[in-house]
PDB file of C-alpha atoms in Angstrom:
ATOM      1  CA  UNK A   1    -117.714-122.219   8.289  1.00 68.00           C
ATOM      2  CA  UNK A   2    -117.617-126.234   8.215  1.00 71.00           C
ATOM      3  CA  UNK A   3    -118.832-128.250  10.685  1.00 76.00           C
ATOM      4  CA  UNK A   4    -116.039-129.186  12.488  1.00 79.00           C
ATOM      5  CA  UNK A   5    -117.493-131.729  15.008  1.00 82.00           C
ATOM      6  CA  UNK A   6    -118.120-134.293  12.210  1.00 78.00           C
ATOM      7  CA  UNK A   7    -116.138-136.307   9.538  1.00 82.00           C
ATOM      8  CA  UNK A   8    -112.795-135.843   7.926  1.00 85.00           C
ATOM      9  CA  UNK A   9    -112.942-131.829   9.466  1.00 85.00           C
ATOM     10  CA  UNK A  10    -113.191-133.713  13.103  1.00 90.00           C
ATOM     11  CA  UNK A  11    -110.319-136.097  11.920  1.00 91.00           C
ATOM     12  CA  UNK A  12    -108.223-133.102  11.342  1.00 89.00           C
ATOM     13  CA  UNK A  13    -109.556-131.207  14.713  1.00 90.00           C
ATOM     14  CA  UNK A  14    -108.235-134.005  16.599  1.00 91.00           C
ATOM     15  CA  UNK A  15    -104.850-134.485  14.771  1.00 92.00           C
ATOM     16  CA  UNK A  16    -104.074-130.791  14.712  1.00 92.00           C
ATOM     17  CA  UNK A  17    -104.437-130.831  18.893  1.00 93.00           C
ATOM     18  CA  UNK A  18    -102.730-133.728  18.941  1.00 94.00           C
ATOM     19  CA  UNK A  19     -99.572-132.607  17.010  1.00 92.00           C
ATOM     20  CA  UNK A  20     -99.307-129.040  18.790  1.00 92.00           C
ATOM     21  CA  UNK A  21     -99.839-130.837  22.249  1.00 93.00           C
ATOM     22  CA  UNK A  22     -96.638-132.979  21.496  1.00 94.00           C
ATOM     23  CA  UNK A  23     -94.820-130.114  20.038  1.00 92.00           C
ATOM     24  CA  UNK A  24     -95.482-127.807  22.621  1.00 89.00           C
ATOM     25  CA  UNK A  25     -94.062-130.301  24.955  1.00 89.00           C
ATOM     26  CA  UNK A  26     -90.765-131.245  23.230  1.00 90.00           C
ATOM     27  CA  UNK A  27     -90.364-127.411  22.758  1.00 87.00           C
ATOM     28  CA  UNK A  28     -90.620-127.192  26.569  1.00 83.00           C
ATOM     29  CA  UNK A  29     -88.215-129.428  26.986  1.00 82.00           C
ATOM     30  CA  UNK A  30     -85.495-127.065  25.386  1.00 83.00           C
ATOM     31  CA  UNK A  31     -85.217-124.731  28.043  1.00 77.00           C
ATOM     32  CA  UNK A  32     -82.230-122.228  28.779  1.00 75.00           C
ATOM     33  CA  UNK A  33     -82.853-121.624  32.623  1.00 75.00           C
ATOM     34  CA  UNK A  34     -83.558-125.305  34.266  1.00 79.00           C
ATOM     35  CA  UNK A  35     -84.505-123.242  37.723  1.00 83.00           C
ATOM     36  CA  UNK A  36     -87.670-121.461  35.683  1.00 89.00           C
ATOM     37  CA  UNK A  37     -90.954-123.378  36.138  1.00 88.00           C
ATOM     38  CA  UNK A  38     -92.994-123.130  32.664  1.00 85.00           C
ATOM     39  CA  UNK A  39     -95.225-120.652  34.161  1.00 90.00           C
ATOM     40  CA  UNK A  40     -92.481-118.136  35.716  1.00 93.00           C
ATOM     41  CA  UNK A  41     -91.406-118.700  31.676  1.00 90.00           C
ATOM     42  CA  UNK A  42     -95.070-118.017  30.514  1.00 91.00           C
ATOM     43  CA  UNK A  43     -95.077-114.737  32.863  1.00 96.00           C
ATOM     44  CA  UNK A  44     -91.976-113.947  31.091  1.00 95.00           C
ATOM     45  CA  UNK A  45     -92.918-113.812  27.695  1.00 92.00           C
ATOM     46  CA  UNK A  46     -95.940-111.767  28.586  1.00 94.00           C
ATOM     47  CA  UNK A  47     -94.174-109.285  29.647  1.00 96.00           C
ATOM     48  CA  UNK A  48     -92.020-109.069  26.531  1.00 94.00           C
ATOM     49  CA  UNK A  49     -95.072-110.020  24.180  1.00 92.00           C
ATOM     50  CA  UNK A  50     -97.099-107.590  25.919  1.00 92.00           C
ATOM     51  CA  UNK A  51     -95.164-104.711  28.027  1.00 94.00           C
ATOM     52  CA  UNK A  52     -95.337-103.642  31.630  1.00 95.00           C
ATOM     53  CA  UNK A  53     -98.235-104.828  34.207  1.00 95.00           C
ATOM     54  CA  UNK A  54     -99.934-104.978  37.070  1.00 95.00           C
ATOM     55  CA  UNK A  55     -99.790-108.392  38.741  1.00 95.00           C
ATOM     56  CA  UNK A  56    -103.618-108.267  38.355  1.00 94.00           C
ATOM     57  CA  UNK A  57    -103.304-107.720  34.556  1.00 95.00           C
ATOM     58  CA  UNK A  58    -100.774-110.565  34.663  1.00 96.00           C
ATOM     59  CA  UNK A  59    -103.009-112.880  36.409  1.00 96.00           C
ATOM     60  CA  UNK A  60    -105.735-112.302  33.698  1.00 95.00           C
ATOM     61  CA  UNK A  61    -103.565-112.785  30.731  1.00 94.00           C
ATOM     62  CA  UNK A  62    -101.861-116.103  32.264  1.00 94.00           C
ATOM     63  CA  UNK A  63    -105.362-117.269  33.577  1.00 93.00           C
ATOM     64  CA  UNK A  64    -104.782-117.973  37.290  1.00 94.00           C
ATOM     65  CA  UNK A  65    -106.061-116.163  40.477  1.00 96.00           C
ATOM     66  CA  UNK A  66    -104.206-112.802  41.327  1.00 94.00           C
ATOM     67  CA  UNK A  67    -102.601-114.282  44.462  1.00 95.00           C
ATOM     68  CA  UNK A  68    -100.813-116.687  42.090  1.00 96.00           C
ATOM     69  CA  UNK A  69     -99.838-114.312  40.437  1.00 96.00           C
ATOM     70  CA  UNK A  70     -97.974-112.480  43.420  1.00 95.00           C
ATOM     71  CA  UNK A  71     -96.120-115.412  44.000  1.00 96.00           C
ATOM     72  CA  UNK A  72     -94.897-115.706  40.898  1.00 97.00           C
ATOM     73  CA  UNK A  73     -93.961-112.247  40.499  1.00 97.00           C
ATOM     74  CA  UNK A  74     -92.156-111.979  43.817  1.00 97.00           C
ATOM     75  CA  UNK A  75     -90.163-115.478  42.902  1.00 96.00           C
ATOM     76  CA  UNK A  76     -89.180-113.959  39.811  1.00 97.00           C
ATOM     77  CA  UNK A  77     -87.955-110.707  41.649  1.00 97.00           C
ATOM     78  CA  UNK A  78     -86.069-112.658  43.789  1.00 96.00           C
ATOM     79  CA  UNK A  79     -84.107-114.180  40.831  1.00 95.00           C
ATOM     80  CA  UNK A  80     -83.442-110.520  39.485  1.00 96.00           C
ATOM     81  CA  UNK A  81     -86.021-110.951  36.404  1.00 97.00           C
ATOM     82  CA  UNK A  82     -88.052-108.501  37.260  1.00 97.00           C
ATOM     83  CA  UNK A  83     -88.777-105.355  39.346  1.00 97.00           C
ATOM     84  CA  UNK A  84     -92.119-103.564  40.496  1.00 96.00           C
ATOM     85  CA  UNK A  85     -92.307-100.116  39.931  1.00 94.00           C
ATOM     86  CA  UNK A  86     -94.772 -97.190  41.439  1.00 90.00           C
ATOM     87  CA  UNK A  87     -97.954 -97.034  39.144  1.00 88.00           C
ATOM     88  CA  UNK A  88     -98.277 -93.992  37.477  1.00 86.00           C
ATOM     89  CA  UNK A  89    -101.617 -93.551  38.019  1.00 86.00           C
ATOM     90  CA  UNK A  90    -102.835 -95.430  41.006  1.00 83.00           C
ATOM     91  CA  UNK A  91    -100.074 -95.554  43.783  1.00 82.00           C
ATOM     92  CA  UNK A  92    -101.497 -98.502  46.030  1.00 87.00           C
ATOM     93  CA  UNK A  93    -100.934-100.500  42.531  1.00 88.00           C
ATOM     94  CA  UNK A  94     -97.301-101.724  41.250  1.00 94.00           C
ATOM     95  CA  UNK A  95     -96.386-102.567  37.495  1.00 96.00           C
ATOM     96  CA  UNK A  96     -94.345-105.161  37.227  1.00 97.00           C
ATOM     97  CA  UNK A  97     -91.631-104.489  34.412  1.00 96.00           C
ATOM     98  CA  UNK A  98     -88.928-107.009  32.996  1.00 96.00           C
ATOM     99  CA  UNK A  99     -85.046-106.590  33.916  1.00 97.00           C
ATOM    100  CA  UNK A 100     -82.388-106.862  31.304  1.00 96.00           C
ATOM    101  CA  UNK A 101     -81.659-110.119  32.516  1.00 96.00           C
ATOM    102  CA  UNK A 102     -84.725-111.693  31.700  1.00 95.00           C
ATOM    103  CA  UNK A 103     -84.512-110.028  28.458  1.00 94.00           C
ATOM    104  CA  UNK A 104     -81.427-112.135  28.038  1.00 94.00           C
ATOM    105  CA  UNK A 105     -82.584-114.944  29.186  1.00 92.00           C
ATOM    106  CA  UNK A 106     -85.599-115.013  27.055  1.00 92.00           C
ATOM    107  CA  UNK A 107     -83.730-114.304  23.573  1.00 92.00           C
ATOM    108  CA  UNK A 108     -81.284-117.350  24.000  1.00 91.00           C
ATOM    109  CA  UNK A 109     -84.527-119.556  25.188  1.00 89.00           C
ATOM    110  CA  UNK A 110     -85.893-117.544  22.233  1.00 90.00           C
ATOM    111  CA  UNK A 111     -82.771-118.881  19.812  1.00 93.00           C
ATOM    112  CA  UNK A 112     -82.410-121.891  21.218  1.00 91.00           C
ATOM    113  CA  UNK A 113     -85.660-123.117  20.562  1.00 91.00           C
ATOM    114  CA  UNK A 114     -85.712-121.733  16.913  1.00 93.00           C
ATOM    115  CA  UNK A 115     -82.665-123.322  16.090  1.00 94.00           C
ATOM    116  CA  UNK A 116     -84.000-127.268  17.392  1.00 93.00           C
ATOM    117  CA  UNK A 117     -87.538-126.306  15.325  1.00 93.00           C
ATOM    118  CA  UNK A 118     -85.408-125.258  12.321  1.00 94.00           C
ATOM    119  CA  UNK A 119     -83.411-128.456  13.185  1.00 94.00           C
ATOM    120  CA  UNK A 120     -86.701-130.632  12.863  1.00 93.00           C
ATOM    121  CA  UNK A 121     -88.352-128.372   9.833  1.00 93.00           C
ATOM    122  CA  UNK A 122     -84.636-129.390   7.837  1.00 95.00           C
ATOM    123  CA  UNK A 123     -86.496-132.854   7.456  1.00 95.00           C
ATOM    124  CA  UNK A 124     -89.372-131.238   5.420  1.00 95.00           C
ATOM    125  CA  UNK A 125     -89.698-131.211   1.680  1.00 96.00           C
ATOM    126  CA  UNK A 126     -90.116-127.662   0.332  1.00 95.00           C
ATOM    127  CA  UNK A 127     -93.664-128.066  -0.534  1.00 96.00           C
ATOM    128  CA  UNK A 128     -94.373-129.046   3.219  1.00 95.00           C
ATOM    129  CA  UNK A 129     -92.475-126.257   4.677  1.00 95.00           C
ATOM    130  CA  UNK A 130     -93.916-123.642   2.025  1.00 95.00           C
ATOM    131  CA  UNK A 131     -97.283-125.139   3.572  1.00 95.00           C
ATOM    132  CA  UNK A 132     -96.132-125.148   7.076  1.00 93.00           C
ATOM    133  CA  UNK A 133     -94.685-121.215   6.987  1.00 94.00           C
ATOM    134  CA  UNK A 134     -98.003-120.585   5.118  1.00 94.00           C
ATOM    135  CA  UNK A 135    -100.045-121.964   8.282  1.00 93.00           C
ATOM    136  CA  UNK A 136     -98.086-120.311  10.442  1.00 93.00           C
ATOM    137  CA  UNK A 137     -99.580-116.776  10.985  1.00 94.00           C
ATOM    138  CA  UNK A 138    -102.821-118.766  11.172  1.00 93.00           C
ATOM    139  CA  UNK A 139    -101.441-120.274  13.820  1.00 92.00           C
ATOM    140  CA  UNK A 140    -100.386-117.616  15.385  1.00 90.00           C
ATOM    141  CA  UNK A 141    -104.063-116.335  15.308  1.00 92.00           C
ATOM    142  CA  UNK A 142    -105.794-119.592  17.515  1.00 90.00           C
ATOM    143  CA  UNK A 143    -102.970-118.802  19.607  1.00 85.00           C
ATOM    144  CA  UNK A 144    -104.081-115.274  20.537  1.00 80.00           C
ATOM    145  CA  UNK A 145    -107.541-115.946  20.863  1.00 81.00           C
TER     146      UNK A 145
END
């Protein structure tokens, strides 16, 4: 593995975190549901990345504290987006499992924001978008780390 700290490897480092940071952030900005915050979103696509869970497993995977996380959850209960269920295995737990609503919700988000990225990537010439699809499941990976 190159050193990455130093030189041209650095150079592209930096530009790489610079160019998802402003992605990320105009992809935010093409939201379905105005009345979401991004991290009721985040919780969200968790769930459908990643299945039922406790509130506690929740809070791990999104990285904030568990009573955070029971905020969240109970806001986005309120909004019919989710509903806690009985644990089958430890009954003073709850899982926390997605409604068909949210499902909803998250596939137009879902083709909404594919369609202004495919939008953008239009602009591309083939070589850069045979490059760009090629980089994607790499992507993908530093994402899941």
């Amino acid at each position: 593995m190159p050193d990455l700290n130093h030189g041209d490897d650095a150079a592209a480092v930096n530009s790489l975190r610079s160019a998802v940071m402003r992605l990320s952030r105009r992809l935010k900005h093409q939201r379905v549901d105005e009345s979401l915050s991004p991290t009721e979103i985040s919780v969200l696509g968790t769930l459908a990345r990643c299945g039922n869970a406790t509130p506690g497993e929740l809070a791990r995977k999104e990285h904030v504290q568990p009573p955070s996380m029971t905020r969240i959850v109970a806001l986005l209960e309120a909004k019919g987006l989710v509903r806690l269920e009985p644990h089958p295995e430890d009954r003073r737990q709850k899982v926390v499992t997605q409604t068909d609503k949210a499902e909803a919700m998250l596939e137009e988000a879902r083709r909404k924001r594919n369609a202004w990225l495919a939008g953008l990537a239009e602009v591309l010439e083939e070589d850069e978008w045979a490059k760009l699809r090629a980089a994607a499941p790499v992507l993908e990976k530093l994402a899941q780390i």
